[in-house]
Amino acid sequence: MDFQFISWEAAPCTQKDPLQPAAWLRKEFSVDTGLTAARLHMTSLGNYIPYVNGIRPYGSLLTPGYTEYSVRLQYQTYDVTSLLKDGVNCLSAVVGDGWYRGSCGPMGMRATYGTTLALAAVLELCYGEKTVTVSTDPSWKWTNNGPICRQDIKLLEYYDARKELTGWNLPGYDDSLWGTCTASSYGGEVIPTEGEAVLAHERFSPVMFTDAKGNTVLDFGQNIAGYVSFRVRGKAGDKLTMIHGEALDENGCFTVANLGDSAILRLGQELTYILKDGLQQYEPMFLVCGFRYVKITADCEVLPENFEAAAIYSDLPMTGDFECSNPKINRLVKNIQWSLKGNFVDIPTDCPHRERAGWSGDINVFSQCAALLSDDRKFLRKWIKDLILTQREDGAVLSIVPKVFMMNRKSNETTPGAAGWADAITQIPMQQYLSFGDTEILELCYDAMKKHVEFNRKRAAEEGKLKKKLDKSPDKCYVLDTGYHYGEWLEPGAANLVDGMKAAVAPDSEVATAWFFYSAKTLSEVAEILGKAEDAAEYAVLAEEIRKAYIAHFLKDGVPDSSRQCKYVRPLYMGIVQGEDKARTAKALNDLVVSNGYRIGTGFLSTYQILNVLSDNGYVESAYRMLENEECPGWLYEVNKGATTIWEGWDAVDPKTNKVKHKSMNHYSPGAALSWLWTDCAGIRSLAPGYRKIQISPLPGGSFTYAKAIYRSVSGEIASSWKKEDGEFVLDVVIPPDVEAKVVLPDGTVYENAATGRYTCKI
Ligand code: BGC
């Protein structure tokens, strides 16, 4: 597509400049009789909203979508045939800062990708065989003197309805006082849309209350990413403001303190609407918020029935359902589904409000669960491409993609090569292959995976603090103790800041070496799958050397020696400890879990592994008891405190004081362990990529009297539902046609080559 970019701004807008108004752009053109089809292709530097003769063509929100803009930019294509008429027509767009120039990443830096917005459009008018195009060029007219006086994707939207430009996007509007555009350019590649469309899905009506501080608060009942649309009646100049948050404090008052709002780091999430006379309605055009509650102040009357929240997220097919006899677990399952929705808004993010960044570690630990809950192939493929495109020359994979600036503008490469974060490049493609059976993603990522492992191999040859003490060990070149690594991250009781500082002082080389091993092992397996026999052999040897070094330097007599659960979970999950040592390690872990009252003790990197590790090693009941534990730290503690999404920190609400801490309440990473409900509780396991061969081996336990799981795999719908009834165990299964299946009942009865279809087995 041959795009001509146009711009309109006299001066660039940098990080230091005030927030800018939105730009309104229009162009009239003629359509002759005999039009057979019309397609509009559009993109922008910034986010755009298109209109054809005043109508927004059906399509994604938040266009052009979030990619590594320094390299590539998506365009969208709309079928606009039915929106055109013979004679004069109008093509127009509103453009805001979006991610391109808006507030991005943990520090909310603005102007990350550029300082000047631009628009590009090609409208193809087809008259049978003949095609005429209307493109953006300097004859387009623009103004920024419209109703959106200030805007940002995260900070705020300030809309003054008195300044509405009635009819601006229809033919015949008098734009003689508007400016003309200038030709502009974009240095990267313009590509067709690769991701899923971001759409508005569920809608929520609020309950309104006044809190103890006198705030008027709307409670939408569900923590989401999205916006609030509303209808109000008032007089010109009346003001309405909405601040979006996700928590109430210990007194039930609205707060955004948990999201770290301060003079330096602004959460924003603020809408200001200045009324015109009469009845009017509005829906934010550029602002997106993570919220359940809205604090509202208004000069006009606020009727809750006139307010509605819309959840927006990438339109992925949802593939996993689960229900059981414990209603709190059912709420927890909803919470993880909602954390996926809130954080799958064009890119996978850590949380939808505070940082909204493409943290690679978060989606790394969540990828198995995500692939059970949704068909995320298209969504993740787009992001992984950016992960590859931002990989450094030396092989280091970044922790945030697309790139963002942190404290200053010296570097936009966040913690390159951090263990567990950078390893997204090996683990996500492998997970995608296992879940969906497609080798293409492995081909796409192979070179990047190899560069990542080689980067670690190079770093392991360097000396960090630990290795200075290992002078004589011949295997020390397999121990990784240089670079910045977050470590286990946020174990119960830990704070982000403290963990960050600990990691800065010295990397946890146990964590780094384990992930070095795990990626080398995965790379060898991928090489095998792709028929790269030499690489497969080489990386298998490397993995084995790292494994031996890990055992020598981080274990005592073959087992971990620690009071931290993560130190046992990691080597078990990754296959570092084997045979007798594996059984001893698992027993030691189970002992720790029991003595901790079945409360979870892991952080970010092991929480997603612990339930599998327990049940895979014969401690099924412990896994149930940990999952159903209602004390802090534990998943059901959050449910008891009214959570509707998964929290970043186990004690985001203090158990004693009910004070909210500086932790997000919408992070999917600690909920990743819930894939266990499908794989272990219901026992749906894939034995061949893409569920071409499966095992159904439910593991009943805990308080559950029944469990029902469905997974709509690429090989067809699989279901496993069990119940305990009159002393019997009854299992209903659904096995799709052409899928080879093995059914294993809890008493050990095995049905090899189980029939396909729907049927019941009893014990
Ligand atoms: C984010 C995480 C992220 C981490 C890096 C946090 O502030 O919210 O989820 O992965 O930083 O450790």
PDB file of C-alpha atoms in Angstrom, residues 3 5 43-47 63-76 99-100 113 186-196 346-348 377-391 401-403 441 444-445:
ATOM      1  CA  PHE A   3       0.648   5.693   1.857  1.00  0.00           C
ATOM      2  CA  PHE A   5       1.473  10.666   5.443  1.00  0.00           C
ATOM      3  CA  THR A  43      -3.206   4.399   9.670  1.00  0.00           C
ATOM      4  CA  SER A  44      -1.659   7.066  11.829  1.00  0.00           C
ATOM      5  CA  LEU A  45       1.173   8.049  14.111  1.00  0.00           C
ATOM      6  CA  GLY A  46      -1.045   8.414  17.159  1.00  0.00           C
ATOM      7  CA  ASN A  47      -4.476   6.769  17.456  1.00  0.00           C
ATOM      8  CA  THR A  63      -6.335   1.854  15.829  1.00  0.00           C
ATOM      9  CA  PRO A  64      -3.738   1.546  14.374  1.00  0.00           C
ATOM     10  CA  GLY A  65      -2.819  -0.743  17.308  1.00  0.00           C
ATOM     11  CA  TYR A  66       0.358  -0.934  19.334  1.00  0.00           C
ATOM     12  CA  THR A  67       3.497  -2.158  17.592  1.00  0.00           C
ATOM     13  CA  GLU A  68       7.155  -1.262  17.882  1.00  0.00           C
ATOM     14  CA  TYR A  69       6.552   1.978  15.999  1.00  0.00           C
ATOM     15  CA  SER A  70      10.249   2.586  15.470  1.00  0.00           C
ATOM     16  CA  VAL A  71      10.108  -0.390  13.101  1.00  0.00           C
ATOM     17  CA  ARG A  72       6.539  -1.069  11.999  1.00  0.00           C
ATOM     18  CA  LEU A  73       3.068   0.373  11.965  1.00  0.00           C
ATOM     19  CA  GLN A  74      -0.191  -1.417  11.137  1.00  0.00           C
ATOM     20  CA  TYR A  75      -2.907  -0.110   8.854  1.00  0.00           C
ATOM     21  CA  GLN A  76      -6.548  -1.145   8.873  1.00  0.00           C
ATOM     22  CA  TRP A  99       0.533   5.062  22.497  1.00  0.00           C
ATOM     23  CA  TYR A 100       2.690   6.801  19.905  1.00  0.00           C
ATOM     24  CA  TYR A 113       7.934   6.947  19.750  1.00  0.00           C
ATOM     25  CA  TYR A 186       7.123   7.586   8.399  1.00  0.00           C
ATOM     26  CA  GLY A 187      10.477   5.823   8.481  1.00  0.00           C
ATOM     27  CA  GLY A 188       9.330   2.307   9.403  1.00  0.00           C
ATOM     28  CA  GLU A 189       7.377  -0.315   7.513  1.00  0.00           C
ATOM     29  CA  VAL A 190       3.609   0.041   7.125  1.00  0.00           C
ATOM     30  CA  ILE A 191       2.017  -3.394   7.394  1.00  0.00           C
ATOM     31  CA  PRO A 192      -1.514  -4.814   7.253  1.00  0.00           C
ATOM     32  CA  THR A 193      -3.016  -5.448  10.689  1.00  0.00           C
ATOM     33  CA  GLU A 194      -1.561  -8.545  12.307  1.00  0.00           C
ATOM     34  CA  GLY A 195      -3.329  -8.523  15.650  1.00  0.00           C
ATOM     35  CA  GLU A 196      -6.913  -9.164  16.676  1.00  0.00           C
ATOM     36  CA  ASP A 346      -3.809  -5.292  21.642  1.00  0.00           C
ATOM     37  CA  ILE A 347      -0.629  -6.298  23.475  1.00  0.00           C
ATOM     38  CA  PRO A 348      -0.220  -8.491  26.558  1.00  0.00           C
ATOM     39  CA  ARG A 377      -2.359 -17.350  18.290  1.00  0.00           C
ATOM     40  CA  LYS A 378      -2.915 -14.245  16.227  1.00  0.00           C
ATOM     41  CA  PHE A 379      -2.744 -11.914  19.219  1.00  0.00           C
ATOM     42  CA  LEU A 380       0.564 -13.254  20.521  1.00  0.00           C
ATOM     43  CA  ARG A 381       2.182 -13.719  17.130  1.00  0.00           C
ATOM     44  CA  LYS A 382       1.997  -9.974  16.528  1.00  0.00           C
ATOM     45  CA  TRP A 383       3.599  -9.213  19.896  1.00  0.00           C
ATOM     46  CA  ILE A 384       6.277 -11.899  19.564  1.00  0.00           C
ATOM     47  CA  LYS A 385       7.326 -10.344  16.271  1.00  0.00           C
ATOM     48  CA  ASP A 386       7.959  -7.113  18.130  1.00  0.00           C
ATOM     49  CA  LEU A 387       9.829  -9.055  20.804  1.00  0.00           C
ATOM     50  CA  ILE A 388      12.100 -10.368  18.049  1.00  0.00           C
ATOM     51  CA  LEU A 389      12.421  -6.999  16.328  1.00  0.00           C
ATOM     52  CA  THR A 390      13.547  -5.371  19.574  1.00  0.00           C
ATOM     53  CA  GLN A 391      16.017  -8.100  20.497  1.00  0.00           C
ATOM     54  CA  VAL A 401       8.030  -4.704  24.338  1.00  0.00           C
ATOM     55  CA  PRO A 402       7.218  -2.419  22.538  1.00  0.00           C
ATOM     56  CA  LYS A 403      10.119  -0.499  24.032  1.00  0.00           C
ATOM     57  CA  ILE A 441       5.756 -20.008  15.240  1.00  0.00           C
ATOM     58  CA  LEU A 444       9.592 -17.628  13.159  1.00  0.00           C
ATOM     59  CA  CYS A 445      11.306 -17.481  16.551  1.00  0.00           C
TER      60      CYS A 445
END
